[in-house]
CSV table of C-alpha atoms and ligand atoms in Angstrom, one decimal:
chain,number,residue,atom,x,y,z
A,1376,UNK,CA,42.3,63.2,5.9
A,1377,UNK,CA,45.8,62.5,4.4
A,1378,UNK,CA,48.4,59.9,5.4
A,1379,UNK,CA,51.1,61.4,7.6
A,1380,UNK,CA,53.9,59.5,5.9
A,1381,UNK,CA,53.0,59.5,2.2
A,1382,UNK,CA,50.2,62.1,1.9
A,1383,UNK,CA,47.8,59.8,0.0
A,1384,UNK,CA,44.2,59.4,1.2
A,1385,UNK,CA,44.2,58.0,4.8
A,1386,UNK,CA,42.0,55.1,5.9
A,1387,UNK,CA,42.5,55.4,9.7
A,1388,UNK,CA,43.4,58.1,12.2
A,1389,UNK,CA,45.3,57.4,15.4
A,1390,UNK,CA,44.6,60.3,17.6
A,1391,UNK,CA,47.1,59.6,20.3
A,1392,UNK,CA,49.8,59.9,17.7
A,1393,UNK,CA,48.1,62.9,16.1
A,1394,UNK,CA,48.3,61.0,12.8
A,1395,UNK,CA,46.3,59.4,10.0
A,1396,UNK,CA,47.6,56.6,7.7
A,1397,UNK,CA,46.9,54.9,4.4
A,1398,UNK,CA,46.8,51.1,4.4
A,1399,UNK,CA,50.5,50.5,3.7
A,1400,UNK,CA,51.7,53.2,6.1
A,1401,UNK,CA,49.3,51.9,8.8
A,1402,UNK,CA,50.8,48.4,8.4
A,1403,UNK,CA,54.3,50.1,8.7
A,1404,UNK,CA,53.1,51.8,11.9
A,1405,UNK,CA,51.9,48.6,13.4
A,1406,UNK,CA,55.1,46.7,12.5
A,1407,UNK,CA,57.1,49.6,13.9
A,1408,UNK,CA,55.2,49.7,17.2
A,1409,UNK,CA,55.8,45.9,17.6
A,1410,UNK,CA,59.5,46.2,16.7
A,1411,UNK,CA,59.9,49.0,19.2
A,1412,UNK,CA,58.1,47.2,22.0
A,1413,UNK,CA,60.3,44.1,21.4
A,1414,UNK,CA,63.4,46.2,21.3
A,1415,UNK,CA,62.6,48.6,24.2
A,1416,UNK,CA,61.7,45.8,26.6
A,1417,UNK,CA,64.3,43.4,25.2
A,1418,UNK,CA,61.5,40.8,24.6
A,1419,UNK,CA,63.0,38.5,22.0
A,1420,UNK,CA,66.1,37.6,20.1
A,1421,UNK,CA,65.8,37.0,16.4
A,1422,UNK,CA,66.5,33.3,16.6
A,1423,UNK,CA,64.1,32.6,19.5
A,1424,UNK,CA,61.2,30.2,19.0
A,1425,UNK,CA,57.9,31.8,20.0
A,1426,UNK,CA,54.6,30.2,21.0
A,1427,UNK,CA,51.8,32.7,20.2
A,1428,UNK,CA,48.7,32.1,22.3
A,1429,UNK,CA,45.8,32.6,19.9
A,1430,UNK,CA,42.3,33.0,21.0
A,1431,UNK,CA,40.7,33.5,17.5
A,1432,UNK,CA,40.3,37.2,18.4
A,1433,UNK,CA,41.8,40.2,16.6
A,1434,UNK,CA,44.7,40.9,18.9
A,1435,UNK,CA,46.3,37.5,19.0
A,1436,UNK,CA,45.8,36.7,15.3
A,1437,UNK,CA,47.2,40.1,14.3
A,1438,UNK,CA,50.1,39.4,16.7
A,1439,UNK,CA,50.9,36.1,15.0
A,1440,UNK,CA,50.8,37.8,11.6
A,1441,UNK,CA,53.0,40.6,12.8
A,1442,UNK,CA,55.6,38.3,14.4
A,1443,UNK,CA,55.8,36.2,11.3
A,1444,UNK,CA,56.2,39.3,9.1
A,1445,UNK,CA,59.0,40.4,11.5
A,1446,UNK,CA,60.8,37.1,10.7
A,1447,UNK,CA,60.2,35.2,14.0
A,1448,UNK,CA,59.7,31.5,14.1
A,1449,UNK,CA,56.2,31.5,15.6
A,1450,UNK,CA,53.8,28.6,16.2
A,1451,UNK,CA,50.3,29.0,17.6
A,1452,UNK,CA,48.6,27.7,20.7
A,1453,UNK,CA,44.8,27.5,21.0
A,1454,UNK,CA,43.2,26.5,24.3
A,1455,UNK,CA,39.6,25.2,24.2
A,1456,UNK,CA,38.0,26.4,27.3
A,1457,UNK,CA,34.6,24.7,26.9
A,1458,UNK,CA,32.6,28.0,26.8
A,1459,UNK,CA,29.9,26.6,24.5
A,1460,UNK,CA,29.5,28.0,21.0
A,1461,UNK,CA,31.9,30.8,21.8
A,1462,UNK,CA,34.8,28.3,22.2
A,1463,UNK,CA,33.7,26.3,19.1
A,1464,UNK,CA,33.7,29.5,17.0
A,1465,UNK,CA,36.9,31.0,18.4
A,1466,UNK,CA,38.7,27.6,17.7
A,1467,UNK,CA,37.5,27.7,14.1
A,1468,UNK,CA,39.0,31.2,13.5
A,1469,UNK,CA,42.3,30.1,15.0
A,1470,UNK,CA,42.4,26.9,12.9
A,1471,UNK,CA,41.4,28.7,9.7
A,1472,UNK,CA,44.1,31.2,10.2
A,1473,UNK,CA,46.7,28.5,10.7
A,1474,UNK,CA,45.5,26.3,7.9
A,1475,UNK,CA,45.3,29.2,5.4
A,1476,UNK,CA,49.0,30.0,6.0
A,1477,UNK,CA,50.2,26.5,6.6
A,1478,UNK,CA,51.2,27.3,10.2
A,1479,UNK,CA,51.6,24.9,13.1
A,1480,UNK,CA,48.8,25.3,15.7
A,1481,UNK,CA,49.0,23.4,19.0
A,1482,UNK,CA,45.7,22.7,20.6
A,1483,UNK,CA,44.9,22.0,24.3
A,1484,UNK,CA,41.4,21.1,25.2
A,1485,UNK,CA,40.5,21.8,28.8
A,1486,UNK,CA,37.3,19.6,29.0
A,1487,UNK,CA,38.9,16.7,27.1
A,1488,UNK,CA,42.3,16.7,28.7
A,1489,UNK,CA,41.5,18.0,32.2
A,1490,UNK,CA,37.9,16.9,32.7
A,1491,UNK,CA,36.3,20.3,33.3
A,1492,UNK,CA,35.2,23.5,31.4
A,1493,UNK,CA,35.3,27.1,32.6
A,1494,UNK,CA,31.6,27.5,33.3
A,1495,UNK,CA,31.3,24.4,35.5
A,1496,UNK,CA,34.8,24.7,36.9
A,1497,UNK,CA,34.4,28.3,38.1
A,1498,UNK,CA,31.0,27.5,39.7
A,1499,UNK,CA,32.4,24.4,41.5
A,1500,UNK,CA,35.4,26.4,42.8
A,1501,UNK,CA,33.2,29.5,43.5
A,1502,UNK,CA,35.5,31.6,41.5
A,1503,UNK,CA,34.5,34.3,39.0
A,1504,UNK,CA,34.7,32.7,35.5
A,1505,UNK,CA,37.3,35.2,34.3
A,1506,UNK,CA,39.5,34.4,37.3
A,1507,UNK,CA,39.3,30.6,36.8
A,1508,UNK,CA,39.8,31.2,33.1
A,1509,UNK,CA,42.8,33.4,33.5
A,1510,UNK,CA,44.6,31.1,35.9
A,1511,UNK,CA,43.9,28.1,33.6
A,1512,UNK,CA,45.2,29.9,30.6
A,1513,UNK,CA,48.4,31.1,32.3
A,1514,UNK,CA,49.0,27.5,33.5
A,1515,UNK,CA,48.3,25.9,30.2
A,1516,UNK,CA,50.3,28.4,28.1
A,1517,UNK,CA,53.3,27.9,30.4
A,1518,UNK,CA,53.0,24.1,30.3
A,1519,UNK,CA,52.7,24.1,26.5
A,1520,UNK,CA,55.7,26.3,26.1
A,1521,UNK,CA,57.8,24.1,28.4
A,1522,UNK,CA,56.7,20.9,26.8
A,1523,UNK,CA,57.4,22.3,23.3
A,1524,UNK,CA,60.7,23.9,24.4
A,1525,UNK,CA,59.7,27.3,23.2
A,1526,UNK,CA,61.8,30.3,24.2
A,1527,UNK,CA,58.8,32.5,24.9
A,1528,UNK,CA,55.0,32.7,25.1
A,1529,UNK,CA,53.6,35.7,23.3
A,1530,UNK,CA,50.1,37.0,24.1
A,1531,UNK,CA,48.0,39.6,22.4
A,1532,UNK,CA,47.4,41.9,25.4
A,1533,UNK,CA,47.3,45.4,23.9
A,1534,UNK,CA,47.5,48.9,25.3
A,1535,UNK,CA,43.9,49.0,26.3
A,1536,UNK,CA,44.1,45.7,28.1
A,1537,UNK,CA,47.2,46.5,30.0
A,1538,UNK,CA,46.0,50.0,30.9
A,1539,UNK,CA,42.7,48.5,32.3
A,1540,UNK,CA,44.6,45.9,34.2
A,1541,UNK,CA,46.9,48.5,35.6
A,1542,UNK,CA,44.0,50.6,36.7
A,1543,UNK,CA,42.5,47.6,38.6
A,1544,UNK,CA,45.8,46.8,40.2
A,1545,UNK,CA,46.4,50.4,41.3
A,1546,UNK,CA,42.9,50.9,42.7
A,1547,UNK,CA,43.6,48.0,45.1
A,1548,UNK,CA,47.4,48.5,45.4
A,1549,UNK,CA,47.9,44.9,44.4
A,1550,UNK,CA,51.6,44.9,45.0
A,1551,UNK,CA,52.2,41.3,43.8
A,1552,UNK,CA,50.3,41.9,40.5
A,1553,UNK,CA,52.0,45.3,40.0
A,1554,UNK,CA,55.4,43.5,40.4
A,1555,UNK,CA,54.4,41.1,37.7
A,1556,UNK,CA,52.8,43.6,35.3
A,1557,UNK,CA,55.5,44.1,32.7
A,1558,UNK,CA,55.6,43.5,29.0
A,1559,UNK,CA,58.3,40.9,29.4
A,1560,UNK,CA,58.7,38.4,32.3
A,1561,UNK,CA,62.0,36.5,32.0
A,1562,UNK,CA,62.2,32.7,32.1
A,1563,UNK,CA,62.9,31.2,35.5
A,1564,UNK,CA,62.8,27.7,37.1
A,1565,UNK,CA,59.5,26.2,35.7
A,1566,UNK,CA,58.4,29.3,33.9
A,1567,UNK,CA,58.8,30.1,30.2
A,1568,UNK,CA,59.5,33.7,29.3
A,1569,UNK,CA,56.2,35.7,28.7
A,1570,UNK,CA,56.1,38.6,26.2
A,1571,UNK,CA,53.4,41.1,25.2
A,1572,UNK,CA,54.5,42.7,21.9
A,1573,UNK,CA,51.3,44.7,21.4
A,1574,UNK,CA,51.6,46.9,24.4
A,1575,UNK,CA,52.1,50.0,22.2
A,1576,UNK,CA,49.0,49.3,20.0
A,1577,UNK,CA,45.4,49.9,20.9
A,1578,UNK,CA,42.3,47.7,20.5
A,1579,UNK,CA,41.0,49.8,17.6
A,1580,UNK,CA,44.3,49.6,15.7
A,1581,UNK,CA,44.3,45.8,16.0
A,1582,UNK,CA,40.8,45.6,14.6
A,1583,UNK,CA,41.7,47.8,11.8
A,1584,UNK,CA,44.9,45.8,11.1
A,1585,UNK,CA,42.8,42.6,10.8
A,1586,UNK,CA,40.2,44.2,8.5
A,1587,UNK,CA,42.8,45.8,6.3
A,1588,UNK,CA,44.8,42.6,6.0
A,1589,UNK,CA,42.0,40.2,5.5
A,1590,UNK,CA,42.4,38.4,8.8
A,1591,UNK,CA,39.0,36.9,9.9
A,1592,UNK,CA,38.5,36.9,13.7
A,1593,UNK,CA,35.8,36.2,16.2
A,1594,UNK,CA,34.0,39.5,16.9
A,1595,UNK,CA,31.8,38.4,19.8
A,1596,UNK,CA,33.2,38.9,23.2
A,1597,UNK,CA,33.4,36.0,25.6
A,1598,UNK,CA,29.8,35.6,27.1
A,1599,UNK,CA,31.3,35.0,30.6
A,1600,UNK,CA,33.2,38.3,30.6
A,1601,UNK,CA,30.0,40.4,30.5
A,1602,UNK,CA,30.0,42.9,33.5
A,1603,UNK,CA,33.6,42.1,34.5
A,1604,UNK,CA,35.6,44.8,36.2
A,1605,UNK,CA,38.1,45.3,33.4
A,1606,UNK,CA,35.4,46.2,30.9
A,1607,UNK,CA,34.3,49.0,33.2
A,1608,UNK,CA,37.9,50.2,33.6
A,1609,UNK,CA,38.2,50.2,29.8
A,1610,UNK,CA,35.1,52.4,29.5
A,1611,UNK,CA,36.5,54.9,32.0
A,1612,UNK,CA,39.9,54.9,30.3
A,1613,UNK,CA,38.2,55.5,26.9
A,1614,UNK,CA,36.5,58.5,28.3
A,1615,UNK,CA,39.8,59.9,29.6
A,1616,UNK,CA,41.4,59.1,26.2
A,1617,UNK,CA,38.6,60.9,24.4
A,1618,UNK,CA,39.2,64.1,26.4
A,1619,UNK,CA,43.0,63.8,26.3
A,1620,UNK,CA,44.4,61.6,23.6
A,1621,UNK,CA,47.5,59.8,24.8
A,1622,UNK,CA,46.3,59.4,28.4
A,1623,UNK,CA,46.4,55.6,28.3
A,1624,UNK,CA,49.9,55.5,27.0
A,1625,UNK,CA,51.1,58.0,29.5
A,1626,UNK,CA,49.5,56.0,32.4
A,1627,UNK,CA,50.9,52.7,31.2
A,1628,UNK,CA,54.4,53.8,30.1
A,1629,UNK,CA,54.8,56.0,33.2
A,1630,UNK,CA,54.2,52.9,35.3
A,1631,UNK,CA,56.7,50.8,33.3
A,1632,UNK,CA,59.3,53.6,33.3
A,1633,UNK,CA,59.0,55.1,36.7
A,1634,UNK,CA,57.0,52.9,39.1
A,1635,UNK,CA,57.3,49.2,38.2
A,1636,UNK,CA,60.7,48.8,39.6
A,1637,UNK,CA,59.5,49.9,43.0
A,1638,UNK,CA,57.5,46.7,43.3
A,1639,UNK,CA,60.4,44.5,42.3
A,1640,UNK,CA,61.1,43.3,45.9
A,1641,UNK,CA,57.7,41.8,46.2
A,1642,UNK,CA,58.4,39.7,43.1
A,1643,UNK,CA,61.7,38.6,44.5
A,1644,UNK,CA,60.1,37.6,47.8
A,1645,UNK,CA,57.3,35.6,46.0
A,1646,UNK,CA,59.9,33.8,43.8
A,1647,UNK,CA,61.8,32.7,47.0
A,1648,UNK,CA,58.7,30.9,48.3
A,1649,UNK,CA,58.0,28.9,45.0
A,1650,UNK,CA,58.1,25.1,45.1
A,1651,UNK,CA,56.9,22.5,42.6
A,1652,UNK,CA,53.2,21.6,42.7
A,1653,UNK,CA,52.7,18.2,44.3
A,1654,UNK,CA,50.4,17.2,41.4
A,1655,UNK,CA,51.9,18.7,38.3
A,1656,UNK,CA,55.3,20.1,39.2
A,1657,UNK,CA,54.4,23.7,38.1
A,1658,UNK,CA,56.0,26.3,40.4
A,1659,UNK,CA,53.6,27.5,43.2
A,1660,UNK,CA,53.7,29.2,46.5
A,1661,UNK,CA,51.4,26.5,47.9
A,1662,UNK,CA,51.7,22.7,48.1
A,1663,UNK,CA,49.4,22.3,45.1
A,1664,UNK,CA,49.1,25.0,42.4
A,1665,UNK,CA,46.0,27.0,41.8
A,1666,UNK,CA,45.2,25.2,38.5
A,1667,UNK,CA,45.4,21.7,40.1
A,1668,UNK,CA,43.2,23.0,43.1
A,1669,UNK,CA,40.7,24.2,40.5
A,1670,UNK,CA,40.8,20.9,38.7
A,1671,UNK,CA,40.3,19.0,42.0
A,1672,UNK,CA,37.2,21.1,42.9
A,1673,UNK,CA,35.8,21.0,39.5
A,1674,UNK,CA,36.2,17.2,38.9
A,1675,UNK,CA,36.5,15.7,42.3
A,1676,UNK,CA,39.8,13.9,41.4
A,1677,UNK,CA,42.1,13.1,44.3
A,1678,UNK,CA,45.6,14.4,44.1
A,1679,UNK,CA,48.2,11.7,44.4
A,1680,UNK,CA,46.2,9.1,42.6
A,1681,UNK,CA,45.7,10.9,39.3
A,1682,UNK,CA,48.2,12.6,37.1
B,52,LIG,P1,42.1,37.6,27.4
B,52,LIG,O1,42.7,37.0,28.6
B,52,LIG,O2,40.9,36.9,26.8
B,52,LIG,O3,42.0,39.1,27.4
B,52,LIG,O4,43.2,37.3,26.2
B,52,LIG,C1,44.5,37.8,26.3
B,52,LIG,C2,45.4,37.0,25.4
B,52,LIG,O5,45.5,35.7,25.9
B,52,LIG,C3,45.0,36.9,24.0
B,52,LIG,O6,45.4,38.0,23.2
B,52,LIG,C4,45.6,35.7,23.6
B,52,LIG,O7,47.0,35.9,23.3
B,52,LIG,C5,45.5,34.8,24.8
B,52,LIG,N1,44.3,33.9,24.8
B,52,LIG,C6,43.1,34.2,25.3
B,52,LIG,N2,42.3,33.2,25.2
B,52,LIG,C7,43.0,32.2,24.6
B,52,LIG,C8,42.7,30.8,24.2
B,52,LIG,N3,41.5,30.3,24.4
B,52,LIG,N4,43.7,30.1,23.6
B,52,LIG,C9,44.9,30.6,23.4
B,52,LIG,N5,45.2,31.9,23.8
B,52,LIG,C10,44.3,32.7,24.3
B,53,LIG,FE1,37.9,33.4,29.8
B,53,LIG,FE2,35.9,34.4,28.9
B,53,LIG,S1,37.6,33.9,27.8
B,53,LIG,S2,36.1,33.8,30.9
B,54,LIG,ZN1,49.6,21.8,39.7
C-alpha cells in the first residue's frame, strides 16, 4: 500500500477517498478536510476566538490540535458530568493535553456548580441519560462561550456522528432537529455560534490522527451510552459503508446541500417563540429552559429563590 500523494509506504487507507496515506500526507489530508469544512460552510474567520469543547476523547482533542495548527486562537472547555470514574478519567486526558501544550482549559463541574450529576439527574427527571447529558452540555457550552465572549463553540462531532444523528432525525422526520442539523449555526440573541469542523472526517481517521500524533485520549466509551440508539445507527451505517464506500458522506452532504434548506422555516418559527429563561436568561421556548427544569427536578431547588 503506497501513499497517494508521495508514493512512500502508507500507514492508513481511507476507502471512501479510494486513497492511502503516509503519516505526513495523512496529517495534510486531515488539515485539508478541516480547512475545507471551515471554508465551505463559512464556519470561522481567521481572527475569531474559538472555544473547543473537549471531552478527553479522540475527536475533540484532535480538533483542538487541528484548529491550533490552522492558526486559530482556540481555548478548551471541559465539562465534568459526574459520570463516576469515566468523568474523572476523561477530565485527566483533557487537562493533560492542555498542560502539555500550555493551553487554557476552562472547566465547568456539573455536580459542584449545579448540584447534580448525569446519572442521578436523568433518573430524577425520568430522561434517558444521553438526553439529559446532551441538553446539559449544549446549555453549558453556550453559557461558557457567552461568559468568555468567544466567537464560536467548536465540537468534535465527526462524519460518523452526524450521519448517525441524521439517520435518527430522518427516521422520525424530526423537522425541528433537521432544521438545526448543520455544521454551522450562526450566533443569535443569547446563542453563541456553533461549529463542527470535523464533519468531513470519520471516526477511524480521528483515532488514527491521535495515535500518529501522540495525542493520548480516553478510549472507553461513556458507560451511560451503552445501547443508545445512535450506536445502533452507526452500526447500520458502517455496514452500508462497507458495501459501498462513500455512502455516509453522500447521505450527509446530500442532506446539507439539497434538503436542509427545506426545513429552514421550522427554525425561523422556533426562533420567533424564544424568550429568556426565568431562571438563567438562556433563550427558551418555555418559561424555564430545559436545563433549569432538569436542575429543579434533580436537586429540588425552587426557581425564583436560587440563582
Ligand atoms: P458526544 O455528545 O459525547 O458525542 O460528544 C460530542 C462532542 O461534544 C465532543 O466531540 C466534544 O466536542 C463535546 N463534548 C462531549 N462531552 C464533553 C465534555 N464532558 N466536556 C466538553 N466537551 C464535551
Ligand atoms: Fe453524556 Fe455519556 S457522555 S451520557
Ligand atoms: Zn434556564
